[in-house]
mmCIF file of C-alpha atoms in Angstrom:
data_model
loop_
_atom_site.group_PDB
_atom_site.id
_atom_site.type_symbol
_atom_site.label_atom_id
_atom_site.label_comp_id
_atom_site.label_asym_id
_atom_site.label_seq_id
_atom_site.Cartn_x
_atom_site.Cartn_y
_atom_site.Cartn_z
ATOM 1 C CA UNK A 262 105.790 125.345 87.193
ATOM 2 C CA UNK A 263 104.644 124.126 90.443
ATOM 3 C CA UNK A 264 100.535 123.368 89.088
ATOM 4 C CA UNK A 265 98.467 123.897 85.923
ATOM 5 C CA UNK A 266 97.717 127.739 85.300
ATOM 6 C CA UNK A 267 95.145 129.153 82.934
ATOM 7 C CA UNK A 268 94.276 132.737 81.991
ATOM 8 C CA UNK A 269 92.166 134.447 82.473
ATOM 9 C CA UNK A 270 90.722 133.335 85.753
ATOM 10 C CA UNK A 271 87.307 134.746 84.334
ATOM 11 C CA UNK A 272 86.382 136.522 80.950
ATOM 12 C CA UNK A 273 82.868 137.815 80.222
ATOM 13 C CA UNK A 274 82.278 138.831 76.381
ATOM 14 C CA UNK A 275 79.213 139.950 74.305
ATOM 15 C CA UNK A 276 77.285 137.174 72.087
ATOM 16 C CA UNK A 277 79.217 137.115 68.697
ATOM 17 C CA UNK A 278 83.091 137.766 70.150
ATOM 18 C CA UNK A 279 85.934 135.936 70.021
ATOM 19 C CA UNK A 280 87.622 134.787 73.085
ATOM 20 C CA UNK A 281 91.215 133.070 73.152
ATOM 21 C CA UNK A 282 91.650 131.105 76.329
ATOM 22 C CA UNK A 283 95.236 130.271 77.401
ATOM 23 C CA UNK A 284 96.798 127.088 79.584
ATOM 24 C CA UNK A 285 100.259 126.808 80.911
ATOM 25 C CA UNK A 286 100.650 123.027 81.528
ATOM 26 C CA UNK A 287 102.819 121.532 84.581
ATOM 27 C CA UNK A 288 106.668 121.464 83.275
ATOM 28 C CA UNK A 289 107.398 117.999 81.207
ATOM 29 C CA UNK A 290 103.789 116.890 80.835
ATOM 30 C CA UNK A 291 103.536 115.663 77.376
ATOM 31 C CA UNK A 292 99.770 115.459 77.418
ATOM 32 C CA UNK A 293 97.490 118.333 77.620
ATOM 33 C CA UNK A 294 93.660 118.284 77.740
ATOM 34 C CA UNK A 295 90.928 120.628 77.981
ATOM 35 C CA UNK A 296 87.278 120.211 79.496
ATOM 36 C CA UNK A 297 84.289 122.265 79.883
ATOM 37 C CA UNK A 298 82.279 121.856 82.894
ATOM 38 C CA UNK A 299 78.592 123.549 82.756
ATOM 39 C CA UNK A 300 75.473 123.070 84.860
ATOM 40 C CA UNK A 301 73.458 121.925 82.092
ATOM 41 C CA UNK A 302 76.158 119.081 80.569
ATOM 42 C CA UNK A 303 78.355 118.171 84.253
ATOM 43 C CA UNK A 304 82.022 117.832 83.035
ATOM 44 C CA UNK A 305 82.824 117.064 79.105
ATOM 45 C CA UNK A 306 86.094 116.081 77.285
ATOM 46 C CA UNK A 307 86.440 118.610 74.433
ATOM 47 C CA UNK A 308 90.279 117.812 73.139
ATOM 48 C CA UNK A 309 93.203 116.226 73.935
ATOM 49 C CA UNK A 310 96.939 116.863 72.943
ATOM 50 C CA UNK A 311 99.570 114.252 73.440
ATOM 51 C CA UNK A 312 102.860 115.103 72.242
ATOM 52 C CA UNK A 313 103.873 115.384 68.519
ATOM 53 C CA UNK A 314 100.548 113.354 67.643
ATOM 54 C CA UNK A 315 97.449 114.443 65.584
ATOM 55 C CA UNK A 316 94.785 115.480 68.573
ATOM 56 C CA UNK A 317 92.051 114.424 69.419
ATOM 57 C CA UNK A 318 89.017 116.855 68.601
ATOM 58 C CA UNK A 319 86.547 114.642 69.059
ATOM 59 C CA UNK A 320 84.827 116.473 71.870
ATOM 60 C CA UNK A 321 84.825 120.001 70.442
ATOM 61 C CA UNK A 322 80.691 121.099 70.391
ATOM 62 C CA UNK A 323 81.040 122.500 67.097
ATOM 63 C CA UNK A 324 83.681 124.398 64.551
ATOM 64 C CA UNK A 325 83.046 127.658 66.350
ATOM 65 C CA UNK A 326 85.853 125.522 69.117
ATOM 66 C CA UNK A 327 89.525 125.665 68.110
ATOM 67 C CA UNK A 328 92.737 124.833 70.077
ATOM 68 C CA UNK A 329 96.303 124.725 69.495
ATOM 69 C CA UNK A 330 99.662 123.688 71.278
ATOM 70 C CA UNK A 331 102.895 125.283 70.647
ATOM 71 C CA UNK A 332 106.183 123.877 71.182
ATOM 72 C CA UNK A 333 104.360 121.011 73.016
ATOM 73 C CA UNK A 334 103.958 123.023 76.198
ATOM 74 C CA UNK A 335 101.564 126.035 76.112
ATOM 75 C CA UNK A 336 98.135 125.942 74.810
ATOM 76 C CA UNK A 337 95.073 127.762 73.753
ATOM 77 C CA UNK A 338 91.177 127.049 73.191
ATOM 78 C CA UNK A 339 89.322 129.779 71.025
ATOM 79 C CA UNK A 340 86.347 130.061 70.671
ATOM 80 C CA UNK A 341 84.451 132.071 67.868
ATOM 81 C CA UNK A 342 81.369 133.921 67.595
ATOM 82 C CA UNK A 343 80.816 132.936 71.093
ATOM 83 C CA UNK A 344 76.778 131.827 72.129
ATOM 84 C CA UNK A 345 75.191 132.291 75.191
ATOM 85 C CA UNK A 346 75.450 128.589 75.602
ATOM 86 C CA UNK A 347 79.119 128.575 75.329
ATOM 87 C CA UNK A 348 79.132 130.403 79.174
ATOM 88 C CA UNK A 349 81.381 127.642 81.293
ATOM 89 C CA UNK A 350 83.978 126.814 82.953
ATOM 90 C CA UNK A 351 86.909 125.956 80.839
ATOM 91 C CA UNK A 352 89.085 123.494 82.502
ATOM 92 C CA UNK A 353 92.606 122.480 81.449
ATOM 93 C CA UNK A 354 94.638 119.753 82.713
ATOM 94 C CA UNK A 355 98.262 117.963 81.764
ATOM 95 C CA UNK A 356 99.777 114.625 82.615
ATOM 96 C CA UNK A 357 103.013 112.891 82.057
ATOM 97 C CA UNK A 358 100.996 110.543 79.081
ATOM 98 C CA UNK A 359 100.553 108.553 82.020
ATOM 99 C CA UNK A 360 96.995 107.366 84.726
ATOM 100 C CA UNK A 361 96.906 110.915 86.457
ATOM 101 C CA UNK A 362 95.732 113.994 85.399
ATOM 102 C CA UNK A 363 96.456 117.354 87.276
ATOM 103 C CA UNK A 364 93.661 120.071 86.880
ATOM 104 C CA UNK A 365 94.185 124.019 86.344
ATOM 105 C CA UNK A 366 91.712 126.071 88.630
ATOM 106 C CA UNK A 367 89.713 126.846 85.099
ATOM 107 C CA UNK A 368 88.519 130.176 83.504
ATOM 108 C CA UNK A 369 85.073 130.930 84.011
ATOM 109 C CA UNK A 370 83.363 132.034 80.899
ATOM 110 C CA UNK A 371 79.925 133.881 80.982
ATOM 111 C CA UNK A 372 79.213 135.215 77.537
ATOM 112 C CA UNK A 373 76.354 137.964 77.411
ATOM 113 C CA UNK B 188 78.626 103.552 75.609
ATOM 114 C CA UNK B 189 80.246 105.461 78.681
ATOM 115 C CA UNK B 190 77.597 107.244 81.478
ATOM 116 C CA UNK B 191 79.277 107.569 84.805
ATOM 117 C CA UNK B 192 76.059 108.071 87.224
ATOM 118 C CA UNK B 193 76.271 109.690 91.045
ATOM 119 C CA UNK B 194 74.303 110.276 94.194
ATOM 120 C CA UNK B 195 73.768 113.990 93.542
ATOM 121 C CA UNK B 196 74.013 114.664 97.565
ATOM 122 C CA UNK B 197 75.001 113.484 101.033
ATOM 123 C CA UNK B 198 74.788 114.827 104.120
ATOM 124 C CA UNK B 199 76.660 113.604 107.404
ATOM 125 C CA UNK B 200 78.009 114.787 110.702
ATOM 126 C CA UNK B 201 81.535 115.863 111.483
ATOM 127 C CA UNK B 202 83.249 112.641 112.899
ATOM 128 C CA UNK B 203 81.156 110.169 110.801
ATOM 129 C CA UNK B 204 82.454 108.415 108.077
ATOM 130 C CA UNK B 205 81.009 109.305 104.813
ATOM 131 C CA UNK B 206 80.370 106.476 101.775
ATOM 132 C CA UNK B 207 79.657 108.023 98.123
ATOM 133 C CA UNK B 208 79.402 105.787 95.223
ATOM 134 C CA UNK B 209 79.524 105.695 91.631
ATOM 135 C CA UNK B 210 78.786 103.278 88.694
ATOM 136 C CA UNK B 211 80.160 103.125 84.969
ATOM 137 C CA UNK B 212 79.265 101.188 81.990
ATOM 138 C CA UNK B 213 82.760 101.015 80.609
ATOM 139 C CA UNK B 214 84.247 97.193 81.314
ATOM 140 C CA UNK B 215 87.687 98.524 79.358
ATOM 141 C CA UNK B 216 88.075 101.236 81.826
ATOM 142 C CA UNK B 217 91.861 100.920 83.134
ATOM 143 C CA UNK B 218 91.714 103.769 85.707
ATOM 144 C CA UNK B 219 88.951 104.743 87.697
ATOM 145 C CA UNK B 220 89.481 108.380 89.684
ATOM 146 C CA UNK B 221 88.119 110.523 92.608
ATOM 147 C CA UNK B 222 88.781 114.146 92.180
ATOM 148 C CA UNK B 223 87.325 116.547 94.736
ATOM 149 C CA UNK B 224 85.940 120.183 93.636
ATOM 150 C CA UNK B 225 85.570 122.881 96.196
ATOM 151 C CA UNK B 226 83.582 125.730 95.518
ATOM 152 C CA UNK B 227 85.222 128.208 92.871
ATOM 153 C CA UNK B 228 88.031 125.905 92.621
ATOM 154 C CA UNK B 229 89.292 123.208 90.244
ATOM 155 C CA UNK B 230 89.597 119.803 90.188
ATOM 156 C CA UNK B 231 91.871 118.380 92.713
ATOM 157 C CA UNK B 232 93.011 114.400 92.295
ATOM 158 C CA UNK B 233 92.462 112.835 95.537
ATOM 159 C CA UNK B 234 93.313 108.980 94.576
ATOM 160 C CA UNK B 235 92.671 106.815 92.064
ATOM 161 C CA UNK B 236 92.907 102.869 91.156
ATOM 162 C CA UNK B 237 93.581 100.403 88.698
ATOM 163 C CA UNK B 238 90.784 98.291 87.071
ATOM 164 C CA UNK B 239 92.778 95.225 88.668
ATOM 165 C CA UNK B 240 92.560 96.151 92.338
ATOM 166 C CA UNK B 241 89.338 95.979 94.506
ATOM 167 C CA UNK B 242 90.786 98.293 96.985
ATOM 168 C CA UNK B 243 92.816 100.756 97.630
ATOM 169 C CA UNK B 244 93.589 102.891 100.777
ATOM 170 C CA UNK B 245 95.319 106.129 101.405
ATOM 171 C CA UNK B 246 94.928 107.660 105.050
ATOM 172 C CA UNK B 247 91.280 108.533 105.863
ATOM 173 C CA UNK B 248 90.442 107.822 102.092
ATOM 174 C CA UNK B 249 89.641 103.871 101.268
ATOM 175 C CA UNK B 250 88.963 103.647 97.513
ATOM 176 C CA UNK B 251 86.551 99.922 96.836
ATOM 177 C CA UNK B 252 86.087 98.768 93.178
ATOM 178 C CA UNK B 253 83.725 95.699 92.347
ATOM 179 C CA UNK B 254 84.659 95.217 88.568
ATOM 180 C CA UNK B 255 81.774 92.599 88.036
ATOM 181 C CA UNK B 256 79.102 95.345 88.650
ATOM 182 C CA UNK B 257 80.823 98.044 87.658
ATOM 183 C CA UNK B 258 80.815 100.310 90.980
ATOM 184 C CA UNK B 259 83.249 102.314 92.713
ATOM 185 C CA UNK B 260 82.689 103.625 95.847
ATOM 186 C CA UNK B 261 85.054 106.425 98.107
ATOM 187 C CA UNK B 262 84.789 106.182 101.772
ATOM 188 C CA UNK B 263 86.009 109.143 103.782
ATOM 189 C CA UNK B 264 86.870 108.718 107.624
ATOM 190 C CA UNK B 265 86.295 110.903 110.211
ATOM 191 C CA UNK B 266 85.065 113.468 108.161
ATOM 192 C CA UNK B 267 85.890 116.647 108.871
ATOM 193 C CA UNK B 268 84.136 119.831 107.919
ATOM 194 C CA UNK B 269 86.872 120.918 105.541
ATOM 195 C CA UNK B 270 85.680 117.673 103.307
ATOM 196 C CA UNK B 271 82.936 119.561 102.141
ATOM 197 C CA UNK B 272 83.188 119.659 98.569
ATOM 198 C CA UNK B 273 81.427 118.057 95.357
ATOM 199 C CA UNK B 274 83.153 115.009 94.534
ATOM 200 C CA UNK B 275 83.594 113.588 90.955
ATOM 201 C CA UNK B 276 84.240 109.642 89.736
ATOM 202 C CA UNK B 277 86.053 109.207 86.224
ATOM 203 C CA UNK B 278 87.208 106.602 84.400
ATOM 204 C CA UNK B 279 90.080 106.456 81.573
ATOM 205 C CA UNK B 280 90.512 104.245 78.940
ATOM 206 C CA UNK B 281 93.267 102.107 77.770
ATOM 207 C CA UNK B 282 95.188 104.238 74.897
ATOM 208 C CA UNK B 283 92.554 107.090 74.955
ATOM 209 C CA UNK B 284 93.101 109.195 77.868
ATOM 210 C CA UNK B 285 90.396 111.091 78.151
ATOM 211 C CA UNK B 286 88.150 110.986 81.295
ATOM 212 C CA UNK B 287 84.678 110.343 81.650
ATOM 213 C CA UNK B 288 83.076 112.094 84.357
ATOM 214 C CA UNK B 289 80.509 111.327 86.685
ATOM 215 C CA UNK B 290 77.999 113.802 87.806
ATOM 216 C CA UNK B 291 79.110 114.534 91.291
ATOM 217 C CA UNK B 292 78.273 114.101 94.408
ATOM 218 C CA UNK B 293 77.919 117.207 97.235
ATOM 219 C CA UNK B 294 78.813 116.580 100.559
ATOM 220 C CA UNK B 295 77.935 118.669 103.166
ATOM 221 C CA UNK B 296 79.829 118.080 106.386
ATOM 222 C CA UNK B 297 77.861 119.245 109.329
ATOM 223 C CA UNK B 298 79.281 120.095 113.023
#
């Protein structure tokens, strides 16, 4: 496609619920990465996807965070038992495995 | 460790050229990136240079990297009203691609 999309553009769910978050990357990016920006913690790396390789979890806050990439293109971050504290903006972006990263316009996440 | 630090504001007048700046800790940062955020938006790439080059210019955007103190700075000419936006540093790592954000800076663009 023509940019990064991501659905939903904004989900608001009770304390406790599951939410699946989803990320279409830009066509023939091999990497894939998601980020969570939030007032208290600025922007933060949560995982990172490059091709047929292992990922790179290291980011995730805690085993509540989950994400998966099928077929090497579409991906999505769930999170479980979501926490008040989990309310964010979810930002995914894709590259070519190369310098530049290309941003989707992020789901906003407010969890009651 | 990695910390990316930012002026958390600037303020300037339409026409002016506007300077914000941004240190890292990182010395084996490869990339270093400005990305500009408007609000309700995501993160748009507006330029970005290798850890080799000192500068870098593209139109009204002139990108200035001193590697032995570890600052970056992004000045924006003539800036227009439209410019307002928070603006974000990063840098990447060689092999491990993840970015490492700075705070951000808001710029407000006045007429």
């Amino acid at each position: 496609g023509a940019g990064v999309s991501q659905s939903p553009s904004n989900k608001v769910t009770e304390k406790g619920k599951d939410v699946e978050l989803r990320c279409d990357p830009i066509s023939g990016h091999t990497a894939l990465y998601w980020y969570r920006q939030s007032l208290g913690q600025g922007l933060e790396f949560l995982i990172y996807f490059q091709g047929n390789s292992a990922p790179d979890k290291s980011g995730l806050p805690s085993d509540r965070f989950s994400a998966e990439r099928t077929g090497g293109s579409v991906s999505t971050l769930t999170i479980q038992r979501t926490q008040q504290e989990d309310s964010a903006v979810y930002l995914c972006a894709s590259s070519k495995g190369g310098e530049t990263q290309y941003f989707g316009p992020g789901t906003r996440l407010l969890v009651l | 460790g990695e910390d990316v630090e930012q002026s958390l504001f600037l303020s300037v007048r339409e026409g002016d050229s506007s300077v914000i700046n941004c240190t890292y800790t990182d010395s084996s940062s490869t990339y270093l990136y400005w990305y500009k955020q408007e609000p309700g938006a995501g993160l748009q790439l507006l330029t970005y240079i290798f850890s080799n080059m000192d500068m870098k210019q593209d139109q009204r955007l002139t990108v200035l990297l001193n590697k032995k103190d570890k600052h970056l700075s992004l000045r924006i000419a003539d800036t227009q009203t439209g410019d307002s936006a928070i603006y974000f540093c990063a840098e990447s790592q060689k092999g491990f691609q993840k970015l490492v954000f700075g705070t951000g800076t808001r710029l407000l663009v006045s007429p």
